[in-house]
PDB file of C-alpha atoms in Angstrom:
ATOM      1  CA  UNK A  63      14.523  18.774  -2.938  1.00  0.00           C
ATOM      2  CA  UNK A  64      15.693  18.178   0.591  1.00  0.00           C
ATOM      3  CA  UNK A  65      14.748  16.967   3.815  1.00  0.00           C
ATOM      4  CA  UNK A  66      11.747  18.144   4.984  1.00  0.00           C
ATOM      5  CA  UNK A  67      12.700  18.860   8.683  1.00  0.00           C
ATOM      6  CA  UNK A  68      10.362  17.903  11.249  1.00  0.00           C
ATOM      7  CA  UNK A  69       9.718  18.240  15.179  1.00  0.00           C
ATOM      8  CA  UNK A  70       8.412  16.135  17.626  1.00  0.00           C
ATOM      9  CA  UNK A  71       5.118  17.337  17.688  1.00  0.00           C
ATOM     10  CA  UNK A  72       5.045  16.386  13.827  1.00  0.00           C
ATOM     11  CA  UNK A  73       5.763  13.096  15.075  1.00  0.00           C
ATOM     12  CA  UNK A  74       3.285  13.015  17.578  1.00  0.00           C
ATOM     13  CA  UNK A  75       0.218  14.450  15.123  1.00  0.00           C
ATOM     14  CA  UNK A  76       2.150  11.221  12.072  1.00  0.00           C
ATOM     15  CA  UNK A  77       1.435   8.929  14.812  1.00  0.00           C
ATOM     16  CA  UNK A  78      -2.345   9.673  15.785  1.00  0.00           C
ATOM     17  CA  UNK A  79      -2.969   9.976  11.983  1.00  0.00           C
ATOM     18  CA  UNK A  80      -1.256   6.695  11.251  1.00  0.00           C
ATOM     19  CA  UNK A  81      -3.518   5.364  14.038  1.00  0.00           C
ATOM     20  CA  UNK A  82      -6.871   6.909  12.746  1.00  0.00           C
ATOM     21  CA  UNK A  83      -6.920   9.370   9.918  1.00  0.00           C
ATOM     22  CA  UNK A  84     -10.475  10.940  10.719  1.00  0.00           C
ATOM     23  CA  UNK A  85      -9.245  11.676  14.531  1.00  0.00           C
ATOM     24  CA  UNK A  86     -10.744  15.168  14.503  1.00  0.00           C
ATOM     25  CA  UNK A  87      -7.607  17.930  14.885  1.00  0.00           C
ATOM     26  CA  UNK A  88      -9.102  19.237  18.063  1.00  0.00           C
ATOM     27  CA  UNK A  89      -8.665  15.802  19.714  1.00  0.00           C
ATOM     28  CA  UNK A  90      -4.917  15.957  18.298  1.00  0.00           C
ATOM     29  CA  UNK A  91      -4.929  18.985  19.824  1.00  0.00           C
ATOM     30  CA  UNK A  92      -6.114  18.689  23.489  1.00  0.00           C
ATOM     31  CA  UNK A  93      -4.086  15.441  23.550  1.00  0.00           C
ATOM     32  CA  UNK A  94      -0.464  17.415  22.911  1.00  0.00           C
ATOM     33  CA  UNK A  95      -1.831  20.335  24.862  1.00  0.00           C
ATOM     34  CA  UNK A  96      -1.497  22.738  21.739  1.00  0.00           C
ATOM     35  CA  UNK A  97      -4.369  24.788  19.202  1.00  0.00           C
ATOM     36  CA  UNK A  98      -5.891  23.080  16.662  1.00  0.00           C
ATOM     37  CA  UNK A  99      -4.894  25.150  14.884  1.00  0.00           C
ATOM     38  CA  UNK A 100      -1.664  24.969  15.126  1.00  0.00           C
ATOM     39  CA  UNK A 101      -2.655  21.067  14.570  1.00  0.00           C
ATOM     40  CA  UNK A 102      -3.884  22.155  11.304  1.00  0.00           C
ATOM     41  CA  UNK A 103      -1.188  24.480  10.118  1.00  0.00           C
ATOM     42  CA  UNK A 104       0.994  22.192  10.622  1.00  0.00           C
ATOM     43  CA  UNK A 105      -0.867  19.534   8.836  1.00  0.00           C
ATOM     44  CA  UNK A 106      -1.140  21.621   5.631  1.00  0.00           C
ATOM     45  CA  UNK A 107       2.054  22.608   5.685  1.00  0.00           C
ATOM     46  CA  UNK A 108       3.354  18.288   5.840  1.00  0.00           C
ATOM     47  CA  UNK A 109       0.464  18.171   2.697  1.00  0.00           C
ATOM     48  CA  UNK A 110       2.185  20.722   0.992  1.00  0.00           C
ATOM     49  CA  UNK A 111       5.750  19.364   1.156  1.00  0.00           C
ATOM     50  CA  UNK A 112       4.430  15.936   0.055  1.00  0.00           C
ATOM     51  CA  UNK A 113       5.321  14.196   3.373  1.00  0.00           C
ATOM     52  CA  UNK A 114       1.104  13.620   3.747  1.00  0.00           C
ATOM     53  CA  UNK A 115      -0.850  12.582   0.596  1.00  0.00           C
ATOM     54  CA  UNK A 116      -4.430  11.960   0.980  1.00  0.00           C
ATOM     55  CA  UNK A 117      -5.708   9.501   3.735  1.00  0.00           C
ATOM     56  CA  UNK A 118      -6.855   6.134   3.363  1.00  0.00           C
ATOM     57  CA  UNK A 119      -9.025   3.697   4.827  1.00  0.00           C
ATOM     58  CA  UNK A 120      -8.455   0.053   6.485  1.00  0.00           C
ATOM     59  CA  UNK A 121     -10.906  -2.263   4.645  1.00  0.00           C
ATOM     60  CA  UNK A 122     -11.714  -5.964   6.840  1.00  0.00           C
ATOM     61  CA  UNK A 123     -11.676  -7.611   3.237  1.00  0.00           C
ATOM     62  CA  UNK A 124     -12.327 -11.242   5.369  1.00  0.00           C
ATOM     63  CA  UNK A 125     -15.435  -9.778   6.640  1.00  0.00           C
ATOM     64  CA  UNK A 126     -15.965  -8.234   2.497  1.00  0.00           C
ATOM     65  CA  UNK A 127     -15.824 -12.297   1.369  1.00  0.00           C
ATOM     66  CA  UNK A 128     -11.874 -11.607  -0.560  1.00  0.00           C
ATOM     67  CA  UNK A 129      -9.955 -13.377   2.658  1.00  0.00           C
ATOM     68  CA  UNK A 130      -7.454 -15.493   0.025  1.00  0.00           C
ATOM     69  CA  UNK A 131      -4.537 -13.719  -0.817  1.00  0.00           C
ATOM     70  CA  UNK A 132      -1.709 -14.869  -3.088  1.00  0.00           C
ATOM     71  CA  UNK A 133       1.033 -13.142  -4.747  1.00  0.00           C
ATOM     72  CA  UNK A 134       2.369 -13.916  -8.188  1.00  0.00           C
ATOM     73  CA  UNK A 135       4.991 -12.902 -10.160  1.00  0.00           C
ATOM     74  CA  UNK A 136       4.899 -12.282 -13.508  1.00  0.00           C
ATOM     75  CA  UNK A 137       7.532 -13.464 -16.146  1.00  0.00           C
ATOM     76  CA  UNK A 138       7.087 -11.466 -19.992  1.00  0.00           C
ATOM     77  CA  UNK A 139       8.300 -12.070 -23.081  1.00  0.00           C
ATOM     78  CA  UNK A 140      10.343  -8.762 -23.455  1.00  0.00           C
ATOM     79  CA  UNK A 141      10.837  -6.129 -20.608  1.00  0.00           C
ATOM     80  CA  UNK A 142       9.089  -3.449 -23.543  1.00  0.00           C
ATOM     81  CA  UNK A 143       6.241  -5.114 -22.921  1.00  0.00           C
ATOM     82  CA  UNK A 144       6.223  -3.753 -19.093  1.00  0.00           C
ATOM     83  CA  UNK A 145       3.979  -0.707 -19.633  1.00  0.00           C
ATOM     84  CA  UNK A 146       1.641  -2.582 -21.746  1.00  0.00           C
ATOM     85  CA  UNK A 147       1.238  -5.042 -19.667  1.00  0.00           C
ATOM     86  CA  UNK A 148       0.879  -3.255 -16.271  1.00  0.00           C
ATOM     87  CA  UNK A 149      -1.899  -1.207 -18.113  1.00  0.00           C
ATOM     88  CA  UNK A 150      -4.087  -5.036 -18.502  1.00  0.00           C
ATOM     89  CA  UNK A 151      -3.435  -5.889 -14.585  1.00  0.00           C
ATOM     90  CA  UNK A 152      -4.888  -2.102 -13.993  1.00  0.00           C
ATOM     91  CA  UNK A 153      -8.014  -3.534 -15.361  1.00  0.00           C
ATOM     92  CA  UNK A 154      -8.257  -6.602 -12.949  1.00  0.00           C
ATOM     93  CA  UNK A 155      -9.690  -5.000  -9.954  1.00  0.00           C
ATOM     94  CA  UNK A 156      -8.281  -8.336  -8.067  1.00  0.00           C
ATOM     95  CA  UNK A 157      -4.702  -7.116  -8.187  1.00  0.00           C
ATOM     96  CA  UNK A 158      -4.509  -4.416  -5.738  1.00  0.00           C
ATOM     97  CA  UNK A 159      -0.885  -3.981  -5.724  1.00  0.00           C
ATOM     98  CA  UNK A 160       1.279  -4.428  -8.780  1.00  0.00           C
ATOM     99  CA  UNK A 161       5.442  -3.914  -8.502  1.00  0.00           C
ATOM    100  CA  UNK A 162       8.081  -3.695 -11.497  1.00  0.00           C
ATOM    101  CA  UNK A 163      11.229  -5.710 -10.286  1.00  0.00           C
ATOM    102  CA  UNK A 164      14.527  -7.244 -10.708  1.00  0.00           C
ATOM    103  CA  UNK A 165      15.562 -10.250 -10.075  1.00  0.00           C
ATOM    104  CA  UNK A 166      13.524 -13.475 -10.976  1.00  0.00           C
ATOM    105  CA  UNK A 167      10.068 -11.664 -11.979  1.00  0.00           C
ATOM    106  CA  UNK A 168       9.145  -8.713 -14.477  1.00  0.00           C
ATOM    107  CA  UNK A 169       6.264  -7.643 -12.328  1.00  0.00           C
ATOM    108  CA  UNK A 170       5.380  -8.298  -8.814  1.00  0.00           C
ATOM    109  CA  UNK A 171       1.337  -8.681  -7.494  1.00  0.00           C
ATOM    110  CA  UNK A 172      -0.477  -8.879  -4.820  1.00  0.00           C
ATOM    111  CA  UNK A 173      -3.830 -10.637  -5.096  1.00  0.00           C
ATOM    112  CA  UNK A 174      -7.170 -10.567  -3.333  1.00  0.00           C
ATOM    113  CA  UNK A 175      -9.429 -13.351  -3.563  1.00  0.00           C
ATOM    114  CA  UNK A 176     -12.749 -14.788  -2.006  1.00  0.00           C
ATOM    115  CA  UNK A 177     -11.858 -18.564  -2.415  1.00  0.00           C
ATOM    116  CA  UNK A 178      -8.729 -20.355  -4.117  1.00  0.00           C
ATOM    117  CA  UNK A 179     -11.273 -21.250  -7.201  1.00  0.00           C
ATOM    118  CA  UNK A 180     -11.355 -17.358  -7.300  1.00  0.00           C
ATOM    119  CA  UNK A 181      -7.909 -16.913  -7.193  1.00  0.00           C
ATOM    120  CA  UNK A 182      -7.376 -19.281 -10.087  1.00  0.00           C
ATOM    121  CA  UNK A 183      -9.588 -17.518 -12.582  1.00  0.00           C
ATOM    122  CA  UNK A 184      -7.261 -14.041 -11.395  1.00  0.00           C
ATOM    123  CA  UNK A 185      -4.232 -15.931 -12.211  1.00  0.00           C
ATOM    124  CA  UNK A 186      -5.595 -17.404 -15.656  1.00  0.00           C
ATOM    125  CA  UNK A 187      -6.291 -13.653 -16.080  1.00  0.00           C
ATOM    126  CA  UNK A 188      -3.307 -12.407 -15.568  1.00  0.00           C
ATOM    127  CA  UNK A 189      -1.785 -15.484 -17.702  1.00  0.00           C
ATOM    128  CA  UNK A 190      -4.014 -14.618 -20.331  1.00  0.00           C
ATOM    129  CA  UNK A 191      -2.517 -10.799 -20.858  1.00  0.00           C
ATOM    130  CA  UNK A 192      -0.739 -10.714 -24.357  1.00  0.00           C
ATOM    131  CA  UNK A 193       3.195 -10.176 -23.554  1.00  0.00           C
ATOM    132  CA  UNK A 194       2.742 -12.669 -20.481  1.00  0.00           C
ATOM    133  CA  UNK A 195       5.151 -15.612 -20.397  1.00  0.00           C
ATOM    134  CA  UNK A 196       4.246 -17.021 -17.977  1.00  0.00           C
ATOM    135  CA  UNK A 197       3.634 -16.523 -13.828  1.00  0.00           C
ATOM    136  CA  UNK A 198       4.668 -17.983 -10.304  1.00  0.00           C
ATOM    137  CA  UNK A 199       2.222 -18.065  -7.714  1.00  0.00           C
ATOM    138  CA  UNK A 200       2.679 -17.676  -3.613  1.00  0.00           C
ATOM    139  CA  UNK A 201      -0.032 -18.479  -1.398  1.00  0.00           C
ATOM    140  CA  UNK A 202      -0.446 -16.412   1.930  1.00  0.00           C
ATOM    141  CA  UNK A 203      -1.305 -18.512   4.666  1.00  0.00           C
ATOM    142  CA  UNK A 204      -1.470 -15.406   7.032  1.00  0.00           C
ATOM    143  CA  UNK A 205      -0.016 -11.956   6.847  1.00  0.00           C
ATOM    144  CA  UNK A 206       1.391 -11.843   9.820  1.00  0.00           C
ATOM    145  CA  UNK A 207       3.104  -8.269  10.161  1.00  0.00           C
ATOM    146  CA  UNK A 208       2.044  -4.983   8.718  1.00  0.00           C
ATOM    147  CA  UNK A 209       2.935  -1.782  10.359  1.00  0.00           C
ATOM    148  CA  UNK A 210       3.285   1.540   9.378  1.00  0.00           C
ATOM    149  CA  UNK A 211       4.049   2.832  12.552  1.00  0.00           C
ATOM    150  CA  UNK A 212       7.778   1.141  12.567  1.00  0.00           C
ATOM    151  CA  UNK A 213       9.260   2.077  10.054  1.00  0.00           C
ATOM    152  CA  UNK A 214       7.854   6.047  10.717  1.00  0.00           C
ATOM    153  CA  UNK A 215       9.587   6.113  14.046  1.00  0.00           C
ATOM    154  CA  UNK A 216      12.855   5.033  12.675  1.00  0.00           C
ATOM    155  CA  UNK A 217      13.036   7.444   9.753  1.00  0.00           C
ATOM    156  CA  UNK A 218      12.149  10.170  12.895  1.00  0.00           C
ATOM    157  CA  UNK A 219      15.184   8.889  15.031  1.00  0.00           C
ATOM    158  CA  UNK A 220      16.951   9.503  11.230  1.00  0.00           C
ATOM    159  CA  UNK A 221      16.238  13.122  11.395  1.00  0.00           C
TER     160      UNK A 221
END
């Protein structure tokens, strides 16, 4: 499949949804002086070639207790194991984002925690999955960039 081609205004109705993905379409609209729609077709139409899946929401997890985060990677006995393993670290709801990767690690994860005691049980955890060798852990003292919006405007200038 190729390129989906897109127009400024597509850009313009990305960028408010990046922003706030319940902004009603008639607000879109009156803000790029067009129907909603047009605001909607449009939107449907970005669903339907994949470019939009779902929406999501921004959870505060500091103000939800989990404000540790640490990312580990995970070293297995035999890359065959990969699948097997990835299906045990679906089942810790502590690992919100799991990667397979080359390089030094098997598998890649991102971990939420509410205090580094916490954290420690998630790693023992993920330790204790059968096909596990054995894991590296990285603390994150702050997470200090994460934005959407960047990397969206330079895969528009692309087009």
């Amino acid at each position: 499949m190729g390129k989906i081609k897109l127009d400024e205004i597509d850009h313009q109705i990305l960028d408010m949804l990046i922003d706030n993905t319940r902004i009603p379409f008639t607000d879109i609209a009156k803000k790029l002086l067009i129907s909603a729609g047009t605001v909607h077709v449009r939107v449907k139409k970005m669903e339907e070639s994949g470019i939009i899946r779902g929406s999501s929401l921004t959870l505060d997890y500091k103000k939800l207790g989990y404000s540790f985060i640490a990312y580990v990677g995970v070293f297995l006995n035999n890359t065959s194991q990969t699948k097997f393993v990835l299906e045990r670290i679906n089942n810790i709801p502590f690992v919100t984002v799991a990667h397979i990767t080359t390089g030094k690690f098997n598998i890649f994860c991102k971990i939420r925690a509410k205090s580094t005691e916490h954290a420690k049980e998630v790693i023992f955890m993920l330790d204790d999955i059968e096909g596990v060798y054995r894991t590296e852990t990285m603390i994150s003292l702050e997470e200090s960039l994460n934005d959407k919006k960047r990397l969206m405007h330079s895969i528009f200038n692309e087009l």
